XYZ file of N, CA and C in Angstrom:
336
model
N -5.282 -3.285 30.850
C -5.713 -3.443 32.215
C -5.183 -4.767 32.751
N -5.435 -5.013 33.999
C -4.889 -6.182 34.685
C -5.350 -7.502 34.067
N -6.646 -7.611 33.756
C -7.175 -8.854 33.198
C -8.543 -8.603 32.557
N -9.087 -9.650 31.945
C -10.365 -9.542 31.251
C -11.487 -9.121 32.194
N -11.488 -9.651 33.384
C -12.535 -9.313 34.347
C -12.541 -7.814 34.660
N -11.371 -7.219 34.752
C -11.287 -5.775 35.016
C -11.903 -4.979 33.870
N -11.678 -5.417 32.640
C -12.276 -4.743 31.480
C -13.788 -4.942 31.490
N -14.230 -6.166 31.762
C -15.671 -6.459 31.804
C -16.393 -5.601 32.836
N -15.797 -5.420 33.996
C -16.452 -4.733 35.111
C -16.174 -3.235 35.170
N -15.479 -2.720 34.192
C -15.124 -1.305 34.177
C -16.366 -0.415 34.149
N -16.420 0.537 35.057
C -17.498 1.531 35.096
C -16.892 2.869 34.696
N -17.411 3.441 33.631
C -16.861 4.676 33.080
C -17.758 5.859 33.433
N -17.153 6.951 33.846
C -17.849 8.218 34.049
C -17.801 8.951 32.707
N -18.883 8.832 31.927
C -18.892 9.367 30.569
C -18.695 10.877 30.530
N -19.230 11.587 31.497
C -19.066 13.043 31.522
C -17.593 13.419 31.714
N -16.947 12.715 32.603
C -15.526 12.992 32.861
C -14.667 12.621 31.657
N -14.971 11.471 31.059
C -14.230 11.025 29.876
C -14.382 12.037 28.748
N -15.583 12.576 28.575
C -15.810 13.532 27.488
C -14.938 14.777 27.647
N -14.578 15.116 28.870
C -13.722 16.283 29.118
C -12.233 15.951 29.016
N -11.868 14.738 29.355
C -10.453 14.360 29.409
C -9.922 13.714 28.134
N -10.782 13.028 27.401
C -10.343 12.277 26.218
C -11.321 12.526 25.078
N -11.039 13.541 24.282
C -11.998 13.960 23.257
C -12.298 12.876 22.227
N -11.350 11.984 21.963
C -11.565 10.926 20.973
C -12.054 9.619 21.584
N -12.240 9.591 22.885
C -12.729 8.384 23.533
C -11.635 7.635 24.268
N -12.057 6.547 24.907
C -11.158 5.741 25.729
C -11.334 4.273 25.363
N -10.214 3.589 25.214
C -10.221 2.157 24.955
C -9.614 1.446 26.157
N -10.300 0.430 26.652
C -9.777 -0.422 27.720
C -9.475 -1.784 27.105
N -8.339 -2.370 27.449
C -7.946 -3.648 26.861
C -7.165 -4.488 27.868
N -7.178 -5.792 27.641
C -6.420 -6.740 28.467
C -6.290 -8.049 27.699
N -5.393 -8.892 28.159
C -5.319 -10.249 27.613
C -6.643 -10.949 27.850
N -7.030 -11.797 26.924
C -8.267 -12.555 27.082
C -8.046 -13.749 28.003
N -9.058 -14.063 28.786
C -9.039 -15.273 29.612
C -9.510 -16.489 28.820
N -10.050 -16.250 27.635
C -10.637 -17.313 26.818
C -9.617 -17.808 25.800
N -9.561 -19.104 25.597
C -8.540 -19.687 24.726
C -8.731 -19.344 23.251
N -9.945 -18.991 22.837
C -10.167 -18.699 21.422
C -10.008 -17.217 21.078
N -9.657 -16.374 22.044
C -9.398 -14.951 21.813
C -8.054 -14.586 22.434
N -7.358 -13.645 21.791
C -6.063 -13.210 22.321
C -6.193 -12.036 23.284
N -7.046 -11.062 22.932
C -7.239 -9.917 23.819
C -8.674 -9.422 23.731
N -9.055 -8.643 24.721
C -10.412 -8.098 24.791
C -10.322 -6.575 24.856
N -11.435 -5.924 24.546
C -11.478 -4.472 24.615
C -12.894 -3.965 24.810
N -12.957 -2.724 25.258
C -14.194 -1.939 25.289
C -13.811 -0.531 24.855
N -14.741 0.157 24.172
C -14.459 1.500 23.671
C -15.609 2.431 24.015
N -15.268 3.577 24.590
C -16.241 4.578 25.018
C -15.907 5.899 24.330
N -16.894 6.523 23.676
C -16.657 7.782 22.962
C -17.859 8.711 23.105
N -18.089 9.251 24.288
C -19.269 10.086 24.505
C -19.299 11.353 23.651
N -18.154 11.888 23.267
C -18.139 13.090 22.428
C -18.617 12.820 21.011
N -18.684 11.561 20.624
C -19.221 11.168 19.326
C -20.637 10.614 19.459
N -21.217 10.758 20.633
C -22.566 10.247 20.863
C -22.602 8.747 21.086
N -21.460 8.169 21.422
C -21.360 6.718 21.605
C -20.978 6.440 23.056
N -21.958 6.044 23.852
C -21.627 5.694 25.237
C -20.629 4.547 25.244
N -20.995 3.445 24.574
C -20.071 2.321 24.401
C -20.299 1.740 23.021
N -19.256 1.723 22.220
C -19.353 1.213 20.856
C -19.400 -0.310 20.889
N -20.331 -0.924 20.150
C -20.441 -2.381 20.182
C -19.258 -3.104 19.536
N -18.749 -2.571 18.423
C -17.601 -3.172 17.741
C -16.816 -2.023 17.103
N -15.548 -1.880 17.458
C -14.771 -0.708 17.051
C -13.558 -1.109 16.223
N -13.717 -1.088 14.901
C -12.598 -1.404 14.019
C -11.457 -0.416 14.146
N -11.782 0.869 14.305
C -10.726 1.887 14.377
C -9.820 1.692 15.594
N -10.332 1.132 16.663
C -9.493 0.880 17.844
C -8.394 -0.134 17.532
N -8.641 -0.993 16.558
C -7.655 -2.018 16.208
C -6.392 -1.420 15.603
N -6.485 -0.203 15.030
C -5.284 0.419 14.465
C -4.267 0.735 15.549
N -4.729 0.894 16.771
C -3.830 1.136 17.905
C -3.526 -0.151 18.668
N -4.536 -0.992 18.824
C -4.375 -2.188 19.655
C -3.640 -3.328 18.955
N -3.924 -3.552 17.685
C -3.300 -4.676 16.979
C -1.773 -4.602 17.021
N -1.144 -3.476 16.668
C 0.325 -3.436 16.750
C 0.850 -3.689 18.167
N 0.170 -3.150 19.154
C 0.568 -3.343 20.550
C 0.539 -4.819 20.936
N -0.594 -5.486 20.693
C -0.739 -6.880 21.106
C 0.071 -7.835 20.232
N 0.211 -7.535 18.945
C 1.027 -8.387 18.074
C 2.477 -8.381 18.560
N 2.978 -7.202 18.898
C 4.351 -7.104 19.418
C 4.470 -7.807 20.772
N 3.508 -7.570 21.636
C 3.552 -8.131 22.990
C 3.439 -9.659 22.985
N 2.573 -10.197 22.116
C 2.335 -11.645 22.099
C 3.207 -12.386 21.087
N 3.868 -11.659 20.184
C 4.755 -12.289 19.217
C 4.043 -13.155 18.198
N 2.821 -12.788 17.846
C 2.047 -13.536 16.857
C 1.804 -12.659 15.636
N 1.548 -13.290 14.496
C 1.284 -12.531 13.270
C -0.189 -12.169 13.128
N -1.044 -12.993 13.687
C -2.490 -12.788 13.578
C -3.118 -13.024 14.950
N -4.040 -12.143 15.311
C -4.686 -12.236 16.620
C -6.198 -12.185 16.478
N -6.862 -12.681 17.504
C -8.321 -12.595 17.581
C -8.661 -11.710 18.767
N -9.430 -10.662 18.489
C -9.851 -9.766 19.567
C -11.352 -9.895 19.774
N -11.759 -9.698 21.007
C -13.178 -9.774 21.356
C -13.578 -8.471 22.032
N -14.583 -7.819 21.476
C -15.104 -6.603 22.095
C -16.186 -7.006 23.089
N -16.040 -6.562 24.307
C -16.913 -6.983 25.403
C -18.128 -6.074 25.574
N -18.668 -5.593 24.485
C -19.889 -4.794 24.540
C -21.082 -5.726 24.734
N -22.247 -5.145 24.868
C -23.453 -5.948 25.078
C -23.669 -6.937 23.942
N -23.461 -6.511 22.691
C -23.687 -7.425 21.561
C -22.439 -8.220 21.190
N -21.292 -7.831 21.705
C -19.997 -8.477 21.462
C -19.622 -8.481 19.981
N -18.363 -8.524 19.737
C -17.858 -8.601 18.377
C -16.491 -9.250 18.378
N -16.264 -10.101 17.387
C -14.988 -10.788 17.230
C -14.327 -10.251 15.961
N -13.064 -9.866 16.076
C -12.309 -9.399 14.920
C -10.973 -10.121 14.867
N -10.586 -10.491 13.666
C -9.270 -11.076 13.435
C -8.402 -9.956 12.876
N -7.252 -9.730 13.489
C -6.394 -8.615 13.085
C -4.994 -9.119 12.755
N -4.379 -8.460 11.776
C -2.993 -8.751 11.429
C -2.375 -7.501 10.819
N -1.065 -7.397 10.894
C -0.360 -6.268 10.307
C 0.060 -6.606 8.891
N -0.083 -5.617 8.003
C 0.375 -5.714 6.620
C 1.203 -4.457 6.372
N 2.488 -4.538 6.687
C 3.324 -3.341 6.647
C 2.882 -2.400 7.750
N 2.480 -1.195 7.373
C 1.988 -0.232 8.354
C 0.470 -0.249 8.470
N -0.174 -1.127 7.725
C -1.635 -1.223 7.750
C -2.081 -2.345 8.670
N -3.267 -2.183 9.233
C -3.881 -3.229 10.048
C -5.037 -3.814 9.251
N -4.977 -5.105 8.991
C -6.082 -5.792 8.315
C -7.034 -6.326 9.373
N -8.313 -6.070 9.166
C -9.341 -6.511 10.109
C -10.355 -7.342 9.346
N -10.633 -8.526 9.846
C -11.693 -9.347 9.264
C -12.626 -9.796 10.376
N -13.817 -10.159 9.969
C -14.815 -10.617 10.928
C -16.155 -10.738 10.238
N -17.176 -10.919 11.003
C -18.521 -11.023 10.461
C -19.309 -9.789 10.855
N -20.122 -9.324 9.933
C -20.960 -8.152 10.196
C -22.401 -8.590 10.405
N -23.126 -7.778 11.146
C -24.549 -8.019 11.352
C -25.323 -6.912 10.659
N -26.272 -7.292 9.822
C -27.116 -6.317 9.143
C -28.033 -5.672 10.173
N -27.964 -4.352 10.276
C -28.821 -3.665 11.238
C -29.741 -2.657 10.566
N -29.542 -2.412 9.267
C -30.358 -1.435 8.567
C -30.406 -1.802 7.100
N -31.549 -1.670 6.524
C -31.703 -1.909 5.103
C -32.640 -0.844 4.574
N -32.325 -0.309 3.420
C -33.181 0.736 2.877
C -32.678 1.210 1.535
N -33.236 2.326 1.094
C -32.884 2.890 -0.199
C -32.672 4.384 -0.011
N -31.642 4.908 -0.636
C -31.313 6.320 -0.536
C -31.386 6.927 -1.923
N -32.156 7.971 -2.068
C -32.262 8.664 -3.345
C -31.565 10.010 -3.216
N -30.621 10.249 -4.121
C -29.879 11.513 -4.085
C -30.234 12.338 -5.300
């Protein structure tokens, strides 16, 4: 998209997206912040996800694009969801390496 503000202010019609893009939609732009290279938001209503808070799978498409565009080996991406998420991405051959910090949201025990 044009800039970070456009991604931040994006209003998505989830019903329409569910019909047009079965795997969801990713919006991205260069970051306005000096500590991040690019920003993104991800919407996947067909998976029951209005807006994903942090989407590692989106990096498999975005990291190669932004690495080529910016000419850097390692980038920092910021997901502009309500809870936000920071991911460090780099290419390793055809693989995308993603690092970052996780937040514990569930703890329990599963008996099989």
